[in-house]
Coordinates of C-alpha atoms in Angstrom, one line a residue:
Chain A
X37 CA 6.3 -58.8 -32.7
X38 CA 8.2 -56.5 -34.8
X39 CA 11.9 -55.8 -34.9
X40 CA 11.3 -52.8 -32.7
X41 CA 8.7 -54.4 -30.4
X42 CA 11.2 -57.3 -30.1
X43 CA 13.9 -54.3 -29.2
X44 CA 12.1 -52.7 -26.3
X45 CA 10.7 -56.4 -24.5
X46 CA 14.9 -57.1 -24.6
X47 CA 15.9 -53.0 -23.3
X48 CA 12.7 -53.6 -20.7
X49 CA 14.6 -57.3 -19.5
X50 CA 18.1 -55.9 -19.5
X51 CA 16.6 -53.2 -16.8
X52 CA 14.4 -55.5 -14.8
X53 CA 15.2 -56.9 -11.5
X54 CA 15.9 -60.6 -12.2
X55 CA 14.5 -62.7 -9.3
X56 CA 15.3 -66.3 -10.1
X57 CA 16.1 -69.1 -12.8
X58 CA 13.7 -71.8 -12.4
X59 CA 13.8 -75.1 -13.7
X60 CA 11.8 -73.8 -16.4
X61 CA 12.2 -70.0 -17.1
X62 CA 13.6 -66.9 -15.8
X63 CA 11.5 -64.4 -13.4
X64 CA 12.2 -60.9 -13.7
X65 CA 10.2 -58.2 -11.5
X66 CA 9.9 -54.9 -13.7
X67 CA 6.4 -52.1 -14.1
X68 CA 4.5 -52.7 -17.0
X69 CA 1.7 -50.1 -17.6
X70 CA 2.3 -48.7 -14.0
X71 CA 1.7 -51.9 -12.6
X72 CA 4.3 -54.6 -10.5
X73 CA 4.7 -57.5 -12.7
X74 CA 6.2 -60.3 -12.9
X75 CA 7.9 -61.3 -16.6
X76 CA 7.9 -64.9 -17.2
X77 CA 10.8 -65.6 -19.9
X78 CA 10.8 -69.6 -21.0
X79 CA 14.7 -68.8 -22.4
X80 CA 16.1 -71.6 -25.2
X81 CA 17.4 -74.7 -23.5
X82 CA 20.6 -75.2 -25.1
X83 CA 21.0 -78.9 -24.2
X84 CA 18.1 -79.7 -26.4
X85 CA 17.6 -80.1 -30.0
X86 CA 16.6 -77.0 -31.4
X87 CA 13.2 -78.1 -33.1
X88 CA 12.2 -79.9 -30.0
X89 CA 13.0 -76.9 -27.9
X90 CA 10.7 -74.3 -29.8
X91 CA 8.0 -77.0 -30.2
X92 CA 8.0 -77.5 -26.3
X93 CA 8.3 -74.3 -25.5
X94 CA 5.8 -72.6 -27.5
X95 CA 3.3 -75.0 -26.4
X96 CA 4.1 -74.8 -22.4
X97 CA 3.5 -71.1 -22.7
X98 CA -0.1 -71.4 -24.7
X99 CA -0.8 -74.0 -22.0
X100 CA 0.3 -72.2 -19.1
X101 CA -2.1 -69.1 -20.4
X102 CA -5.0 -71.2 -21.3
X103 CA -4.8 -73.1 -17.5
X104 CA -4.7 -69.6 -15.7
X105 CA -7.5 -68.1 -17.8
X106 CA -9.6 -71.3 -16.8
X107 CA -8.8 -71.3 -13.5
X108 CA -9.6 -67.3 -13.1
X109 CA -12.7 -67.8 -14.8
X110 CA -13.8 -70.4 -12.3
X111 CA -12.6 -67.9 -9.2
X112 CA -9.6 -70.0 -8.7
X113 CA -7.2 -67.5 -7.5
X114 CA -4.4 -67.0 -9.7
X115 CA -2.1 -64.1 -11.4
X116 CA -3.4 -62.0 -13.7
X117 CA -2.3 -62.2 -17.4
X118 CA -1.2 -58.8 -18.7
X119 CA 0.4 -59.2 -21.8
X120 CA 2.1 -62.4 -24.0
X121 CA 5.2 -62.3 -26.5
X122 CA 5.4 -65.6 -28.3
X123 CA 8.7 -65.1 -29.8
X124 CA 10.0 -65.0 -26.7
X125 CA 8.1 -66.7 -25.2
X126 CA 7.7 -64.2 -22.5
X127 CA 4.5 -64.0 -20.4
X128 CA 3.8 -61.0 -18.1
X129 CA 2.0 -61.6 -14.9
X130 CA 0.3 -59.4 -12.2
X131 CA 3.0 -59.9 -9.0
X132 CA 1.6 -61.0 -6.3
X133 CA 2.9 -58.3 -3.4
X134 CA 3.8 -59.4 0.0
X135 CA 3.5 -63.4 -0.8
X136 CA 5.6 -66.6 -0.1
X137 CA 5.7 -69.9 -1.1
X138 CA 3.9 -72.2 0.7
X139 CA 6.9 -74.6 0.9
X140 CA 9.1 -71.4 2.5
X141 CA 6.4 -71.1 4.8
X142 CA 5.9 -74.6 5.7
X143 CA 9.1 -74.9 6.2
X144 CA 9.9 -71.6 8.7
X145 CA 6.9 -72.7 10.5
X146 CA 8.1 -76.2 11.5
X147 CA 11.2 -74.7 12.4
X148 CA 9.1 -72.5 14.9
X149 CA 6.4 -74.9 16.1
X150 CA 5.4 -78.6 15.7
X151 CA 3.9 -77.8 12.9
X152 CA 0.2 -78.2 14.0
X153 CA -0.7 -74.9 13.0
X154 CA -0.4 -75.7 9.3
X155 CA -3.7 -77.6 9.1
X156 CA -5.8 -74.7 8.0
X157 CA -3.0 -74.5 5.3
X158 CA -3.7 -78.4 4.3
X159 CA -7.6 -78.0 4.5
X160 CA -7.2 -74.8 2.0
X161 CA -4.9 -76.3 -0.1
X162 CA -7.2 -79.2 -0.4
X163 CA -10.0 -77.2 -1.2
X164 CA -8.5 -74.9 -4.0
X165 CA -7.3 -78.3 -5.5
X166 CA -10.9 -79.8 -5.7
X167 CA -12.1 -76.8 -7.4
X168 CA -9.2 -76.9 -9.9
X169 CA -10.1 -80.6 -10.7
X170 CA -13.6 -79.8 -10.6
X171 CA -13.2 -77.5 -13.6
X172 CA -11.1 -80.8 -15.0
X173 CA -7.7 -78.6 -14.9
X174 CA -4.7 -81.1 -14.5
X175 CA -1.7 -78.8 -13.0
X176 CA 0.9 -81.0 -14.0
X177 CA 3.5 -79.7 -12.0
X178 CA 1.9 -79.3 -8.3
X179 CA 4.4 -78.5 -5.8
X180 CA 4.4 -76.2 -2.4
X181 CA 6.9 -73.7 -4.1
X182 CA 4.0 -74.0 -7.4
X183 CA 1.6 -72.7 -4.6
X184 CA 1.7 -68.9 -3.1
X185 CA 0.7 -67.6 0.3
X186 CA -0.4 -63.8 0.0
X187 CA -0.3 -61.5 3.8
X188 CA -3.5 -59.9 3.7
X189 CA -4.6 -57.7 6.1
X190 CA -7.3 -59.5 8.1
X191 CA -6.6 -62.9 9.5
X192 CA -7.2 -64.7 6.2
X193 CA -4.5 -65.6 4.0
X194 CA -5.1 -66.0 0.3
X195 CA -3.4 -69.1 -1.7
X196 CA -2.5 -68.7 -5.0
X197 CA -1.8 -71.5 -7.8
X198 CA 1.2 -70.7 -10.5
X199 CA 3.3 -72.2 -12.6
X200 CA 0.8 -73.8 -15.3
X201 CA 3.4 -74.5 -17.7
X202 CA 2.5 -78.6 -17.4
X203 CA -1.1 -78.2 -17.5
X204 CA -3.9 -79.6 -19.5
X205 CA -7.2 -80.4 -19.9
X206 CA -8.5 -83.7 -18.6
X207 CA -11.6 -85.6 -16.4
X208 CA -10.2 -88.6 -16.2
X209 CA -9.8 -89.6 -12.6
X210 CA -6.5 -91.1 -13.8
X211 CA -5.3 -87.9 -14.5
X212 CA -5.9 -86.1 -11.3
X213 CA -5.1 -89.1 -9.4
X214 CA -1.8 -89.0 -10.7
X215 CA -1.5 -84.7 -10.6
X216 CA -2.3 -85.4 -6.7
X217 CA 0.2 -88.1 -6.4
X218 CA 2.9 -85.6 -8.0
X219 CA 2.0 -83.3 -4.9
X220 CA 2.2 -86.0 -2.1
X221 CA 5.8 -87.0 -3.6
X222 CA 6.5 -83.7 -3.6
X223 CA 5.1 -82.4 -0.2
X224 CA 6.5 -85.6 1.6
X225 CA 10.5 -85.1 0.1
X226 CA 10.2 -81.8 0.5
X227 CA 8.4 -81.5 4.2
X228 CA 9.3 -85.0 6.4
X229 CA 7.0 -86.4 8.9
X230 CA 3.9 -84.1 7.4
X231 CA 2.1 -87.3 6.3
X232 CA -1.0 -86.6 8.7
X233 CA -1.1 -82.8 6.9
X234 CA -1.1 -84.8 3.6
X235 CA -4.1 -86.8 5.2
X236 CA -5.7 -83.8 5.9
X237 CA -5.1 -82.1 2.6
X238 CA -7.0 -85.0 1.1
X239 CA -9.5 -85.1 3.4
X240 CA -10.3 -81.6 2.8
X241 CA -10.4 -82.3 -1.0
X242 CA -12.8 -85.0 -0.9
X243 CA -15.2 -82.9 1.2
X244 CA -14.8 -80.4 -1.3
X245 CA -15.0 -82.1 -4.6
X246 CA -18.0 -83.4 -6.5
X247 CA -16.2 -86.0 -8.2
X248 CA -13.3 -87.4 -6.0
X249 CA -14.2 -90.7 -5.0
X250 CA -13.0 -92.0 -8.3
X251 CA -9.8 -89.9 -8.2
X252 CA -8.4 -91.1 -4.9
X253 CA -9.7 -94.8 -6.0
X254 CA -6.7 -93.9 -8.7
X255 CA -4.5 -92.4 -6.5
X256 CA -4.5 -95.7 -3.9
X257 CA -4.0 -97.1 -7.3
X258 CA -1.2 -94.9 -8.6
X259 CA 1.1 -95.4 -5.1
X260 CA 0.8 -99.2 -5.1
X261 CA 2.0 -99.2 -8.8
X262 CA 5.1 -97.0 -7.4
X263 CA 5.1 -100.0 -4.6
X264 CA 4.6 -103.0 -7.0
X265 CA 7.0 -101.6 -9.9
X266 CA 9.7 -104.2 -10.9
X267 CA 13.1 -102.3 -10.4
X268 CA 15.3 -104.5 -12.7
X269 CA 19.2 -103.4 -12.9
Chain B
X150 CA 40.9 -101.0 8.4
X151 CA 37.7 -102.5 7.0
X152 CA 37.4 -104.5 3.5
X153 CA 34.5 -105.5 2.3
X154 CA 33.4 -107.5 -0.5
X155 CA 30.3 -107.3 -2.5
X156 CA 28.4 -109.5 -4.8
X157 CA 26.2 -108.1 -7.7
X158 CA 23.9 -109.7 -10.0
X159 CA 20.4 -108.7 -9.9
X160 CA 20.3 -108.3 -14.3
X161 CA 22.5 -109.5 -16.8
X162 CA 26.0 -108.6 -14.9
X163 CA 27.4 -110.6 -13.0
X164 CA 30.3 -108.7 -10.6
X165 CA 32.2 -109.3 -7.4
X166 CA 34.0 -106.4 -5.8
X167 CA 36.5 -105.7 -3.1
X168 CA 36.6 -102.2 -1.2
X169 CA 38.7 -101.8 1.2
X170 CA 38.1 -98.2 3.1
X171 CA 37.3 -96.3 -0.2
X172 CA 40.0 -98.4 -2.3
X173 CA 38.6 -100.2 -4.9
X174 CA 41.2 -103.3 -5.0
X175 CA 39.2 -105.2 -7.9
X176 CA 36.0 -105.4 -9.4
X177 CA 35.5 -107.9 -12.0
X178 CA 32.1 -108.4 -13.8
X179 CA 30.9 -110.7 -16.4
X180 CA 27.8 -110.1 -18.7
X181 CA 25.4 -112.4 -19.8
X182 CA 24.7 -110.9 -23.9
X183 CA 21.7 -112.8 -26.0
X184 CA 21.5 -112.7 -29.7
X185 CA 20.2 -109.7 -31.3
X186 CA 16.8 -108.9 -31.0
X187 CA 16.3 -110.9 -27.7
X188 CA 16.3 -109.8 -24.5
X189 CA 17.3 -112.1 -20.8
X190 CA 15.2 -114.1 -19.6
X191 CA 15.4 -115.0 -15.5
X192 CA 16.4 -118.1 -15.7
X193 CA 18.9 -118.0 -18.8
X194 CA 20.5 -114.9 -16.6
X195 CA 20.5 -116.8 -13.6
X196 CA 22.4 -120.3 -15.5
X197 CA 25.2 -117.8 -16.9
X198 CA 25.4 -116.2 -13.3
X199 CA 25.7 -119.7 -11.8
X200 CA 28.5 -120.8 -14.6
X201 CA 30.5 -118.0 -13.9
X202 CA 30.2 -116.5 -10.5
X203 CA 33.3 -118.5 -8.7
X204 CA 35.2 -118.0 -11.3
X205 CA 34.9 -114.0 -10.5
X206 CA 35.2 -114.6 -7.0
X207 CA 38.3 -115.8 -7.6
X208 CA 39.3 -113.4 -9.8
X209 CA 38.1 -110.9 -7.2
X210 CA 40.4 -112.3 -4.4
X211 CA 43.2 -112.7 -6.2
X212 CA 43.7 -108.8 -8.3
X213 CA 42.9 -107.5 -5.0
X214 CA 45.4 -109.6 -3.2
X215 CA 43.3 -110.7 -0.7
X216 CA 42.7 -113.9 1.3
X217 CA 39.3 -114.6 2.9
X218 CA 40.5 -114.1 6.5
X219 CA 40.7 -110.5 5.6
X220 CA 37.8 -110.0 4.7
X221 CA 35.8 -108.3 7.2
X222 CA 32.1 -108.5 5.9
X223 CA 30.3 -109.9 2.7
X224 CA 27.9 -108.0 1.0
X225 CA 25.4 -108.6 -1.3
X226 CA 22.6 -107.0 -3.5
X227 CA 19.2 -107.8 -1.8
X228 CA 17.4 -106.4 -4.3
X229 CA 15.8 -105.4 -6.4
X230 CA 15.9 -107.3 -9.3
X231 CA 15.4 -110.0 -11.2
X232 CA 14.4 -113.3 -8.6
X233 CA 16.2 -116.4 -10.3
X234 CA 19.8 -114.2 -11.1
X235 CA 19.3 -112.6 -7.0
X236 CA 18.8 -115.9 -5.7
X237 CA 22.2 -117.1 -7.1
X238 CA 24.4 -114.5 -6.1
X239 CA 22.8 -114.1 -2.5
X240 CA 23.8 -118.1 -2.1
X241 CA 27.2 -117.6 -2.9
X242 CA 27.2 -114.8 -0.5
X243 CA 25.5 -116.4 2.4
X244 CA 27.6 -119.5 1.8
X245 CA 31.1 -117.9 2.1
X246 CA 29.9 -115.5 4.8
X247 CA 29.4 -119.1 6.9
X248 CA 32.2 -120.8 5.5
X249 CA 34.8 -117.7 6.3
X250 CA 32.7 -117.0 9.6
X251 CA 31.9 -113.3 8.4
X252 CA 29.0 -111.1 8.9
X253 CA 26.3 -110.7 5.9
X254 CA 25.2 -107.4 4.6
X255 CA 21.9 -106.9 2.3
X256 CA 22.4 -104.1 0.0
X257 CA 20.0 -102.2 -1.7
X258 CA 21.4 -102.0 -5.1
X259 CA 20.2 -98.5 -6.3
X260 CA 22.0 -97.4 -3.2
X261 CA 25.0 -99.4 -4.5
X262 CA 25.0 -97.4 -7.5
X263 CA 24.5 -94.2 -5.2
X264 CA 27.3 -94.8 -2.8
X265 CA 29.7 -95.4 -5.4
X266 CA 28.7 -92.7 -7.1
X267 CA 29.3 -90.0 -4.1
X268 CA 32.5 -92.0 -3.5
X269 CA 34.0 -91.8 -7.0
X270 CA 33.0 -88.2 -7.4
X271 CA 33.3 -87.0 -4.3
X272 CA 30.0 -84.8 -4.7
X273 CA 28.8 -83.5 -1.5
X274 CA 24.8 -83.5 -1.4
X275 CA 23.9 -83.9 -5.3
X276 CA 20.8 -84.6 -6.5
X277 CA 20.9 -88.4 -7.9
X278 CA 19.4 -89.2 -11.7
X279 CA 19.9 -92.6 -11.3
X280 CA 19.0 -94.6 -14.8
X281 CA 19.5 -97.9 -16.1
X282 CA 17.8 -100.8 -17.8
X283 CA 15.4 -101.5 -14.8
X284 CA 15.2 -97.9 -13.0
X285 CA 14.9 -94.5 -14.0
X286 CA 14.8 -92.1 -10.5
X287 CA 15.7 -88.3 -9.4
X288 CA 16.5 -88.8 -5.9
X289 CA 17.8 -86.7 -3.2
X290 CA 19.0 -87.3 0.5
X291 CA 17.1 -86.0 3.1
X292 CA 16.7 -86.7 6.9
X293 CA 18.1 -90.2 6.4
X294 CA 16.8 -91.3 3.5
X295 CA 17.3 -91.6 0.0
X296 CA 14.0 -89.9 -1.1
X297 CA 12.2 -90.5 -4.5
X298 CA 11.5 -86.8 -6.1
X299 CA 10.4 -88.7 -9.4
X300 CA 10.2 -91.9 -11.2
X301 CA 9.0 -93.3 -14.6
X302 CA 5.4 -94.0 -14.6
X303 CA 5.9 -97.0 -16.6
X304 CA 9.2 -98.6 -18.0
X305 CA 12.8 -97.9 -17.7
X306 CA 14.9 -95.4 -20.0
X307 CA 17.1 -98.2 -20.3
X308 CA 14.4 -100.5 -20.8
X309 CA 13.1 -98.1 -23.6
X310 CA 16.5 -98.0 -25.3
X311 CA 16.9 -101.7 -24.9
X312 CA 13.4 -102.7 -26.6
X313 CA 14.2 -100.6 -29.4
X314 CA 17.4 -102.1 -30.0
X315 CA 15.5 -105.2 -30.5
X316 CA 13.1 -103.7 -32.9
X317 CA 16.2 -102.3 -34.8
X318 CA 17.9 -106.0 -34.5
X319 CA 21.5 -104.2 -33.2
X320 CA 23.8 -106.5 -31.4
X321 CA 23.9 -106.5 -27.5
X322 CA 27.4 -106.7 -27.2
X323 CA 28.5 -105.1 -25.3
X324 CA 25.1 -103.3 -24.6
X325 CA 22.4 -102.5 -26.6
X326 CA 22.3 -98.7 -25.0
X327 CA 25.8 -98.6 -26.5
X328 CA 25.1 -99.5 -30.1
X329 CA 22.2 -96.8 -29.9
X330 CA 24.7 -94.6 -28.8
X331 CA 27.1 -95.2 -31.8
X332 CA 24.4 -95.5 -34.4
X333 CA 22.9 -91.7 -33.4
X334 CA 26.4 -90.3 -33.5
X335 CA 25.5 -91.2 -37.2
X336 CA 21.8 -90.0 -37.0
X337 CA 21.1 -86.7 -38.6
X338 CA 17.5 -85.6 -39.2
X339 CA 15.2 -84.9 -36.0
X340 CA 12.2 -86.9 -35.5
X341 CA 9.2 -85.8 -33.1
X342 CA 8.3 -88.5 -30.9
X343 CA 5.8 -88.0 -28.0
X344 CA 7.4 -86.1 -25.2
X345 CA 5.7 -85.5 -21.9
X346 CA 6.8 -84.7 -18.1
X347 CA 4.5 -85.1 -15.5
X348 CA 5.8 -82.5 -12.9
X349 CA 9.3 -84.5 -11.7
X350 CA 7.4 -87.8 -13.1
X351 CA 8.7 -88.8 -16.4
X352 CA 6.2 -90.1 -19.5
X353 CA 4.9 -93.4 -20.4
X354 CA 8.7 -94.3 -22.0
X355 CA 6.2 -97.5 -23.9
X356 CA 4.5 -94.6 -26.1
X357 CA 8.0 -93.4 -26.9
X358 CA 9.3 -96.5 -27.8
X359 CA 6.1 -97.7 -30.0
X360 CA 6.1 -94.4 -31.8
X361 CA 9.7 -94.7 -32.6
X362 CA 9.1 -98.8 -33.9
X363 CA 6.2 -97.2 -35.8
X364 CA 8.3 -94.9 -37.9
X365 CA 10.6 -97.5 -38.6
X366 CA 8.3 -100.0 -40.3
X367 CA 6.6 -97.0 -42.0
X368 CA 10.3 -96.5 -44.0
X369 CA 9.9 -93.0 -43.2
X370 CA 13.3 -92.5 -41.6
X371 CA 16.6 -94.3 -40.8
X372 CA 17.5 -96.5 -37.9
X373 CA 20.6 -93.9 -37.4
X374 CA 17.9 -91.1 -37.4
X375 CA 15.4 -92.5 -35.2
X376 CA 18.0 -93.9 -32.2
X377 CA 19.3 -90.3 -32.5
X378 CA 16.1 -89.1 -32.1
X379 CA 15.2 -91.3 -29.8
X380 CA 17.9 -90.2 -27.1
X381 CA 17.3 -86.6 -28.1
X382 CA 13.6 -87.1 -26.6
X383 CA 14.7 -89.9 -24.0
X384 CA 17.6 -87.7 -22.8
X385 CA 15.9 -84.2 -22.9
X386 CA 13.0 -85.7 -20.4
X387 CA 15.3 -86.5 -17.8
X388 CA 17.2 -83.5 -18.1
X389 CA 14.5 -81.7 -17.4
X390 CA 12.7 -84.1 -14.6
X391 CA 16.2 -83.6 -12.9
X392 CA 16.4 -79.9 -13.5
X393 CA 12.8 -79.2 -11.4
X394 CA 13.7 -81.5 -9.0
X395 CA 17.3 -79.3 -8.4
X396 CA 15.0 -76.3 -8.6
X397 CA 12.6 -77.5 -5.8
X398 CA 15.7 -78.6 -3.5
X399 CA 17.6 -75.7 -4.6
X400 CA 20.1 -78.5 -5.4
X401 CA 23.8 -77.2 -7.1
X402 CA 24.9 -80.7 -7.8
X403 CA 23.8 -83.2 -10.0
X404 CA 25.4 -87.1 -10.3
X405 CA 24.4 -89.2 -13.1
X406 CA 24.6 -93.1 -12.2
X407 CA 23.4 -96.1 -13.9
X408 CA 23.8 -97.9 -16.8
X409 CA 22.8 -95.2 -18.9
X410 CA 24.7 -93.0 -17.3
X411 CA 27.5 -94.0 -19.4
X412 CA 25.8 -92.2 -22.3
X413 CA 28.1 -89.7 -23.4
X414 CA 25.4 -87.6 -25.3
X415 CA 23.1 -87.7 -21.8
X416 CA 26.2 -86.3 -20.0
X417 CA 26.8 -83.6 -22.8
X418 CA 22.9 -82.8 -22.1
X419 CA 23.2 -82.8 -18.4
X420 CA 26.2 -80.6 -18.4
X421 CA 25.0 -77.7 -20.8
X422 CA 22.1 -77.7 -18.3
X423 CA 24.3 -77.7 -15.2
X424 CA 26.4 -74.9 -16.8
X425 CA 23.1 -72.8 -17.9
X426 CA 22.4 -73.0 -13.6
X427 CA 25.9 -72.7 -12.4
X428 CA 25.4 -76.1 -11.3
X429 CA 28.1 -79.0 -11.5
X430 CA 27.9 -82.4 -12.9
X431 CA 29.5 -85.1 -11.8
X432 CA 29.1 -88.7 -13.8
X433 CA 31.6 -91.7 -13.8
X434 CA 32.7 -94.1 -16.0
X435 CA 31.4 -97.7 -17.3
X436 CA 33.4 -99.4 -14.6
X437 CA 31.3 -98.1 -11.9
X438 CA 28.2 -96.6 -13.9
X439 CA 27.3 -100.2 -15.1
X440 CA 25.8 -102.7 -12.1
X441 CA 29.3 -104.0 -10.5
X442 CA 30.5 -105.5 -7.1
X443 CA 32.3 -102.8 -5.9
X444 CA 29.3 -100.4 -5.6
X445 CA 27.5 -103.2 -3.3
X446 CA 30.6 -103.6 -0.9
X447 CA 31.0 -99.8 -1.0
X448 CA 27.0 -99.3 0.2
X449 CA 27.9 -102.5 2.6
X450 CA 31.6 -101.0 4.4
X451 CA 29.1 -97.8 4.7
X452 CA 25.9 -99.7 6.5
X453 CA 28.5 -102.0 8.3
X454 CA 30.8 -99.2 9.7
X455 CA 27.3 -97.7 10.9
X456 CA 26.9 -100.9 12.9
X457 CA 24.2 -102.5 10.2
X458 CA 24.4 -106.3 10.1
X459 CA 22.0 -108.8 8.0
X460 CA 21.3 -112.1 10.1
X461 CA 21.6 -115.1 8.0
X462 CA 17.4 -115.9 8.4
X463 CA 16.9 -112.3 7.1
X464 CA 19.5 -112.7 4.1
X465 CA 16.7 -113.5 1.4
X466 CA 16.5 -111.3 -1.6
X467 CA 13.2 -109.6 -3.0
X468 CA 12.7 -108.1 -6.7
X469 CA 11.0 -105.2 -5.1
X470 CA 12.5 -102.7 -3.0
X471 CA 12.2 -99.2 -2.9
X472 CA 15.0 -97.0 -2.6
X473 CA 13.5 -94.9 0.2
X474 CA 12.8 -98.0 2.1
X475 CA 16.0 -97.9 3.6
X476 CA 17.2 -96.2 6.6
X477 CA 20.5 -94.1 5.8
X478 CA 22.3 -94.8 9.4
X479 CA 25.7 -93.6 7.9
X480 CA 24.4 -90.2 7.0
X481 CA 22.9 -87.2 8.8

């Protein structure tokens, strides 16, 4: 990108609204080509060695782009990519207006009711993940903060996946099993007493996926591995 | 006033500590150090502990100026850890408990680290990075459990460093990790090593260790540079998974515990990450980072005060004991 274009990008970000600073990147909200966008900026991490930092940041940006593209081609809901700047590691993404994270949704629902109303959500998540894994796409960082629920006019709420920085392509049941294991751990740690809900998610996954059996088997193995690990010292 | 004595010996450190209502009265410790290039084996370690534990116990009582009749409870490491050394410590704990007529408390080693960290730093509700030779976990407290958000998929970070120390045959005195840290300070060239983070879990660390060993034998770079690069890579992974957990939990505090937590470069890197997020870092020094008896006493103190006791027939030890198995009755 030329010097002028970099300056232009910096000016745009200065005027944009900083939404949040996640673990990986800063998110800004602004308008681009007349559309509401979220700019995801993977800023340099000063705690890392500069060579490692540059390699890692670039890799994460590229992995994310490839994963989103793959998702959308397969009909899995994810935000559209409008523009990329590799020198500053910025991705311009479609803003999903009127949405909240699945995490926030579950937390607020659990506060209000006994949580039985979340069965449909668990099923939907299972279905989407099944489709994603059938495409041999591993998300790499599945948590309820990385799923969005869009409030649409009808009763149907759309579920989208986001945050593909750790994603990669793999057909191995082991990798898919670990992907689900990461979600299980994040799910159960963040939302206590949801073991049944997660079981429903897995059942929905099993039904929806064509290659689920070996994956669930691997998931059980990985779970045991955690139990069996000798923790010395 | 509650005085608790704690016995710790799950790995190569044997320690006895005495705590009185949040004050560390004494905390002597001995370390079983093997020659360069060698790790420590369970039976040898147990033998070492057996030979010194009574001396350390006497030291603890003398230093604290405390007599057996003053002690309210005897805490010991129930697990996790190496079998034989754990048995030695449990045996002595059971014996003195019966001799002195005091209740026993079997403590989870990881929770010992956490509770000591909380006591010393007064951190309120931090995201905990527990990193040692045997463990690498990111933990956060929620609804009466210390929940494990992320952990190593294969070996612990400390183990990775220890293995590499054996490869380059540096001294294990005072600890292999400490000597790697000193060598790393002299390293200048950064060498790329495998780096993967799966969500909040770590990468296959054996791969990183093997890659470093290979580079050393091919003569591509000096041991100092590899120590430097190994630390930069491993610690960057640790800081990353900690940061992810913090973002997920909405936490603004980080507490590092476990032997690897002594490493100043790790503390420095974590500090930079915290500063950029406006979070606070809590770290402790080697007295309490490294396995010690007082941390067991402290966790025991909390458990005892909340009404827990371990009956004699339940005072066995176990090599596998998950941090989230314990009901944290002393917090709400």
